PDB file of N, CA and C in Angstrom:
ATOM      1  N   MET A 132     -75.865 208.514  97.735  1.00  0.00           N
ATOM      2  CA  MET A 132     -76.396 209.373  96.779  1.00  0.00           C
ATOM      3  C   MET A 132     -77.879 209.375  97.020  1.00  0.00           C
ATOM      4  N   PRO A 133     -78.352 210.170  97.500  1.00  0.00           N
ATOM      5  CA  PRO A 133     -80.342 210.297  97.757  1.00  0.00           C
ATOM      6  C   PRO A 133     -80.848 209.979  96.324  1.00  0.00           C
ATOM      7  N   LEU A 134     -81.809 209.428  96.484  1.00  0.00           N
ATOM      8  CA  LEU A 134     -82.262 209.091  95.363  1.00  0.00           C
ATOM      9  C   LEU A 134     -83.068 210.136  94.666  1.00  0.00           C
ATOM     10  N   SER A 135     -83.557 211.244  95.466  1.00  0.00           N
ATOM     11  CA  SER A 135     -84.082 212.710  95.097  1.00  0.00           C
ATOM     12  C   SER A 135     -82.840 213.420  94.151  1.00  0.00           C
ATOM     13  N   LYS A 136     -81.969 212.929  94.147  1.00  0.00           N
ATOM     14  CA  LYS A 136     -80.789 214.043  93.441  1.00  0.00           C
ATOM     15  C   LYS A 136     -80.529 212.803  92.033  1.00  0.00           C
ATOM     16  N   LEU A 137     -80.829 211.669  92.022  1.00  0.00           N
ATOM     17  CA  LEU A 137     -80.231 210.395  91.084  1.00  0.00           C
ATOM     18  C   LEU A 137     -81.510 211.368  90.024  1.00  0.00           C
ATOM     19  N   LYS A 138     -80.226 211.424  88.228  1.00  0.00           N
ATOM     20  CA  LYS A 138     -81.092 212.048  87.296  1.00  0.00           C
ATOM     21  C   LYS A 138     -81.297 210.372  86.070  1.00  0.00           C
ATOM     22  N   SER A 139     -82.428 210.932  85.753  1.00  0.00           N
ATOM     23  CA  SER A 139     -82.621 209.491  84.691  1.00  0.00           C
ATOM     24  C   SER A 139     -81.851 210.077  83.080  1.00  0.00           C
ATOM     25  N   THR A 140     -81.639 208.601  82.738  1.00  0.00           N
ATOM     26  CA  THR A 140     -80.899 209.269  81.174  1.00  0.00           C
ATOM     27  C   THR A 140     -81.857 208.794  79.764  1.00  0.00           C
ATOM     28  N   ASN A 141     -83.124 208.749  80.707  1.00  0.00           N
ATOM     29  CA  ASN A 141     -84.012 207.969  79.683  1.00  0.00           C
ATOM     30  C   ASN A 141     -85.699 209.696  80.301  1.00  0.00           C
ATOM     31  N   SER A 142     -85.681 210.507  79.506  1.00  0.00           N
ATOM     32  CA  SER A 142     -86.959 211.222  79.862  1.00  0.00           C
ATOM     33  C   SER A 142     -88.139 210.774  79.858  1.00  0.00           C
ATOM     34  N   ASP A 143     -88.375 210.222  78.832  1.00  0.00           N
ATOM     35  CA  ASP A 143     -89.307 209.201  78.710  1.00  0.00           C
ATOM     36  C   ASP A 143     -89.534 207.799  78.638  1.00  0.00           C
ATOM     37  N   PRO A 144     -90.164 207.396  79.846  1.00  0.00           N
ATOM     38  CA  PRO A 144     -90.223 206.360  80.292  1.00  0.00           C
ATOM     39  C   PRO A 144     -90.566 204.574  79.232  1.00  0.00           C
ATOM     40  N   LYS A 145     -91.165 205.670  78.318  1.00  0.00           N
ATOM     41  CA  LYS A 145     -92.032 204.709  77.352  1.00  0.00           C
ATOM     42  C   LYS A 145     -91.161 203.875  76.163  1.00  0.00           C
ATOM     43  N   LYS A 146     -89.964 205.173  76.218  1.00  0.00           N
ATOM     44  CA  LYS A 146     -89.078 204.999  75.173  1.00  0.00           C
ATOM     45  C   LYS A 146     -88.138 204.208  75.293  1.00  0.00           C
ATOM     46  N   PRO A 147     -87.423 203.123  74.711  1.00  0.00           N
ATOM     47  CA  PRO A 147     -86.222 202.908  74.881  1.00  0.00           C
ATOM     48  C   PRO A 147     -84.927 203.672  74.675  1.00  0.00           C
ATOM     49  N   ALA A 148     -84.113 203.449  75.837  1.00  0.00           N
ATOM     50  CA  ALA A 148     -83.025 204.067  76.169  1.00  0.00           C
ATOM     51  C   ALA A 148     -82.568 203.710  74.569  1.00  0.00           C
ATOM     52  N   SER A 149     -82.687 202.619  73.567  1.00  0.00           N
ATOM     53  CA  SER A 149     -81.392 202.759  72.330  1.00  0.00           C
ATOM     54  C   SER A 149     -82.412 201.837  71.502  1.00  0.00           C
ATOM     55  N   ASP A 150     -82.597 202.432  70.188  1.00  0.00           N
ATOM     56  CA  ASP A 150     -83.077 201.956  69.107  1.00  0.00           C
ATOM     57  C   ASP A 150     -82.546 200.377  68.748  1.00  0.00           C
ATOM     58  N   LYS A 151     -81.476 199.949  69.475  1.00  0.00           N
ATOM     59  CA  LYS A 151     -80.802 199.465  68.817  1.00  0.00           C
ATOM     60  C   LYS A 151     -80.999 197.528  69.876  1.00  0.00           C
ATOM     61  N   SER A 152     -81.322 196.397  69.342  1.00  0.00           N
ATOM     62  CA  SER A 152     -81.386 195.264  69.891  1.00  0.00           C
ATOM     63  C   SER A 152     -79.863 194.477  70.852  1.00  0.00           C
ATOM     64  N   ILE A 153     -80.045 194.073  71.636  1.00  0.00           N
ATOM     65  CA  ILE A 153     -78.944 193.214  72.180  1.00  0.00           C
ATOM     66  C   ILE A 153     -79.086 191.838  71.624  1.00  0.00           C
ATOM     67  N   ILE A 154     -80.419 191.147  71.270  1.00  0.00           N
ATOM     68  CA  ILE A 154     -80.914 190.168  71.193  1.00  0.00           C
ATOM     69  C   ILE A 154     -81.950 189.964  70.776  1.00  0.00           C
ATOM     70  N   SER A 155     -82.380 189.838  69.741  1.00  0.00           N
ATOM     71  CA  SER A 155     -83.325 189.353  68.414  1.00  0.00           C
ATOM     72  C   SER A 155     -83.517 187.846  67.800  1.00  0.00           C
ATOM     73  N   SER A 156     -85.751 187.677  67.914  1.00  0.00           N
ATOM     74  CA  SER A 156     -84.815 186.745  68.021  1.00  0.00           C
ATOM     75  C   SER A 156     -86.732 186.514  67.192  1.00  0.00           C
ATOM     76  N   GLN A 157     -87.091 185.919  65.810  1.00  0.00           N
ATOM     77  CA  GLN A 157     -88.015 185.974  65.186  1.00  0.00           C
ATOM     78  C   GLN A 157     -88.375 184.376  64.490  1.00  0.00           C
ATOM     79  N   ASN A 158     -89.989 183.624  65.356  1.00  0.00           N
ATOM     80  CA  ASN A 158     -90.197 182.397  65.003  1.00  0.00           C
ATOM     81  C   ASN A 158     -89.019 181.552  65.713  1.00  0.00           C
ATOM     82  N   LEU A 159     -88.557 181.624  66.918  1.00  0.00           N
ATOM     83  CA  LEU A 159     -87.600 181.063  67.091  1.00  0.00           C
ATOM     84  C   LEU A 159     -88.538 179.276  67.998  1.00  0.00           C
ATOM     85  N   THR A 160     -88.257 178.528  67.580  1.00  0.00           N
ATOM     86  CA  THR A 160     -88.818 177.031  68.070  1.00  0.00           C
ATOM     87  C   THR A 160     -86.713 175.979  68.460  1.00  0.00           C
ATOM     88  N   VAL A 161     -87.455 175.196  69.396  1.00  0.00           N
ATOM     89  CA  VAL A 161     -86.441 174.757  70.253  1.00  0.00           C
ATOM     90  C   VAL A 161     -86.785 173.160  70.836  1.00  0.00           C
ATOM     91  N   LYS A 162     -86.098 172.140  69.890  1.00  0.00           N
ATOM     92  CA  LYS A 162     -86.689 170.923  70.535  1.00  0.00           C
ATOM     93  C   LYS A 162     -86.067 170.152  70.857  1.00  0.00           C
ATOM     94  N   TYR A 163     -86.428 169.232  72.036  1.00  0.00           N
ATOM     95  CA  TYR A 163     -84.645 168.328  72.670  1.00  0.00           C
ATOM     96  C   TYR A 163     -85.898 166.994  72.607  1.00  0.00           C
ATOM     97  N   GLY A 164     -85.160 166.221  71.226  1.00  0.00           N
ATOM     98  CA  GLY A 164     -85.952 165.313  70.482  1.00  0.00           C
ATOM     99  C   GLY A 164     -87.217 165.365  70.129  1.00  0.00           C
ATOM    100  N   SER A 165     -88.499 164.922  70.290  1.00  0.00           N
ATOM    101  CA  SER A 165     -89.375 165.294  70.023  1.00  0.00           C
ATOM    102  C   SER A 165     -90.337 166.229  70.942  1.00  0.00           C
ATOM    103  N   LYS A 166     -89.410 166.850  72.402  1.00  0.00           N
ATOM    104  CA  LYS A 166     -90.228 167.845  73.141  1.00  0.00           C
ATOM    105  C   LYS A 166     -90.199 169.222  72.500  1.00  0.00           C
ATOM    106  N   ILE A 167     -91.156 169.490  72.384  1.00  0.00           N
ATOM    107  CA  ILE A 167     -90.725 171.143  72.471  1.00  0.00           C
ATOM    108  C   ILE A 167     -90.785 171.519  73.246  1.00  0.00           C
ATOM    109  N   ALA A 168     -89.867 172.973  73.359  1.00  0.00           N
ATOM    110  CA  ALA A 168     -89.383 173.589  74.309  1.00  0.00           C
ATOM    111  C   ALA A 168     -90.152 174.803  74.526  1.00  0.00           C
ATOM    112  N   ILE A 169     -89.757 175.491  73.040  1.00  0.00           N
ATOM    113  CA  ILE A 169     -90.169 176.615  72.897  1.00  0.00           C
ATOM    114  C   ILE A 169     -90.906 176.346  71.247  1.00  0.00           C
ATOM    115  N   GLU A 170     -92.165 177.417  71.159  1.00  0.00           N
ATOM    116  CA  GLU A 170     -91.894 177.292  70.059  1.00  0.00           C
ATOM    117  C   GLU A 170     -92.497 178.614  69.294  1.00  0.00           C
ATOM    118  N   ASP A 171     -92.479 178.772  68.371  1.00  0.00           N
ATOM    119  CA  ASP A 171     -92.995 180.698  67.578  1.00  0.00           C
ATOM    120  C   ASP A 171     -92.380 181.396  68.142  1.00  0.00           C
ATOM    121  N   VAL A 172     -91.234 181.447  69.025  1.00  0.00           N
ATOM    122  CA  VAL A 172     -91.386 182.498  70.036  1.00  0.00           C
ATOM    123  C   VAL A 172     -90.332 184.243  69.607  1.00  0.00           C
ATOM    124  N   THR A 173     -91.079 184.922  69.512  1.00  0.00           N
ATOM    125  CA  THR A 173     -90.337 186.131  68.487  1.00  0.00           C
ATOM    126  C   THR A 173     -89.920 187.372  70.062  1.00  0.00           C
ATOM    127  N   VAL A 174     -88.697 187.638  70.046  1.00  0.00           N
ATOM    128  CA  VAL A 174     -88.202 188.728  71.000  1.00  0.00           C
ATOM    129  C   VAL A 174     -87.324 189.556  70.713  1.00  0.00           C
ATOM    130  N   ASP A 175     -87.725 190.660  71.034  1.00  0.00           N
ATOM    131  CA  ASP A 175     -86.509 192.176  71.043  1.00  0.00           C
ATOM    132  C   ASP A 175     -85.971 192.785  72.401  1.00  0.00           C
ATOM    133  N   ILE A 176     -84.861 192.480  72.562  1.00  0.00           N
ATOM    134  CA  ILE A 176     -84.658 193.430  73.719  1.00  0.00           C
ATOM    135  C   ILE A 176     -83.549 194.509  73.522  1.00  0.00           C
ATOM    136  N   PRO A 177     -83.936 195.289  73.220  1.00  0.00           N
ATOM    137  CA  PRO A 177     -83.271 196.708  73.680  1.00  0.00           C
ATOM    138  C   PRO A 177     -82.233 196.821  74.210  1.00  0.00           C
ATOM    139  N   LEU A 178     -80.948 197.149  73.457  1.00  0.00           N
ATOM    140  CA  LEU A 178     -79.629 197.755  74.115  1.00  0.00           C
ATOM    141  C   LEU A 178     -79.922 198.759  75.427  1.00  0.00           C
ATOM    142  N   LYS A 179     -78.972 198.451  76.658  1.00  0.00           N
ATOM    143  CA  LYS A 179     -79.215 199.069  78.078  1.00  0.00           C
ATOM    144  C   LYS A 179     -81.104 198.476  79.031  1.00  0.00           C
ATOM    145  N   LYS A 180     -81.521 197.774  78.568  1.00  0.00           N
ATOM    146  CA  LYS A 180     -82.971 197.769  78.926  1.00  0.00           C
ATOM    147  C   LYS A 180     -82.678 196.595  80.215  1.00  0.00           C
ATOM    148  N   VAL A 181     -83.175 196.433  81.291  1.00  0.00           N
ATOM    149  CA  VAL A 181     -83.281 195.365  81.551  1.00  0.00           C
ATOM    150  C   VAL A 181     -83.968 194.678  81.287  1.00  0.00           C
ATOM    151  N   THR A 182     -84.584 193.495  81.549  1.00  0.00           N
ATOM    152  CA  THR A 182     -85.295 192.238  81.209  1.00  0.00           C
ATOM    153  C   THR A 182     -85.066 190.862  81.464  1.00  0.00           C
ATOM    154  N   ALA A 183     -85.890 190.195  81.676  1.00  0.00           N
ATOM    155  CA  ALA A 183     -85.951 189.103  82.716  1.00  0.00           C
ATOM    156  C   ALA A 183     -86.575 187.928  81.790  1.00  0.00           C
ATOM    157  N   ILE A 184     -86.075 186.937  81.464  1.00  0.00           N
ATOM    158  CA  ILE A 184     -87.456 185.939  81.335  1.00  0.00           C
ATOM    159  C   ILE A 184     -87.745 184.803  82.751  1.00  0.00           C
ATOM    160  N   ILE A 185     -89.057 185.217  83.431  1.00  0.00           N
ATOM    161  CA  ILE A 185     -89.415 184.261  84.406  1.00  0.00           C
ATOM    162  C   ILE A 185     -90.386 183.024  83.582  1.00  0.00           C
ATOM    163  N   GLY A 186     -90.433 182.217  84.370  1.00  0.00           N
ATOM    164  CA  GLY A 186     -91.052 180.717  84.768  1.00  0.00           C
ATOM    165  C   GLY A 186     -90.527 179.658  85.224  1.00  0.00           C
ATOM    166  N   PRO A 187     -91.083 179.084  85.281  1.00  0.00           N
ATOM    167  CA  PRO A 187     -91.156 177.661  86.585  1.00  0.00           C
ATOM    168  C   PRO A 187     -89.696 176.353  85.916  1.00  0.00           C
ATOM    169  N   SER A 188     -89.412 175.671  87.101  1.00  0.00           N
ATOM    170  CA  SER A 188     -87.842 175.195  86.579  1.00  0.00           C
ATOM    171  C   SER A 188     -88.254 174.183  85.510  1.00  0.00           C
ATOM    172  N   GLY A 189     -87.415 173.875  84.683  1.00  0.00           N
ATOM    173  CA  GLY A 189     -87.773 172.920  83.542  1.00  0.00           C
ATOM    174  C   GLY A 189     -88.106 173.377  82.171  1.00  0.00           C
ATOM    175  N   CYS A 190     -88.925 174.384  82.101  1.00  0.00           N
ATOM    176  CA  CYS A 190     -89.726 175.038  81.222  1.00  0.00           C
ATOM    177  C   CYS A 190     -89.122 175.762  80.041  1.00  0.00           C
ATOM    178  N   GLY A 191     -88.067 175.739  80.238  1.00  0.00           N
ATOM    179  CA  GLY A 191     -87.071 176.230  78.856  1.00  0.00           C
ATOM    180  C   GLY A 191     -86.571 177.370  78.450  1.00  0.00           C
ATOM    181  N   LYS A 192     -86.386 177.854  79.751  1.00  0.00           N
ATOM    182  CA  LYS A 192     -85.448 178.930  79.891  1.00  0.00           C
ATOM    183  C   LYS A 192     -84.318 179.507  79.151  1.00  0.00           C
ATOM    184  N   SER A 193     -83.100 178.777  80.088  1.00  0.00           N
ATOM    185  CA  SER A 193     -82.105 178.705  79.095  1.00  0.00           C
ATOM    186  C   SER A 193     -82.211 178.631  77.640  1.00  0.00           C
TER     187      SER A 193
END
């Protein structure tokens, strides 16, 4: 199907497709022994939204 015939389900790209979150975290801190991998992270990932967490190898993305 040509791209010109595809229709968006979300007419406003600034507005999330859904108000519901699939992942939500507030003030998350992760430690491995005395090493802090993640400190005070707050994230809210809406349902039906493509999201990526990027960073160098070994930085705690998992």
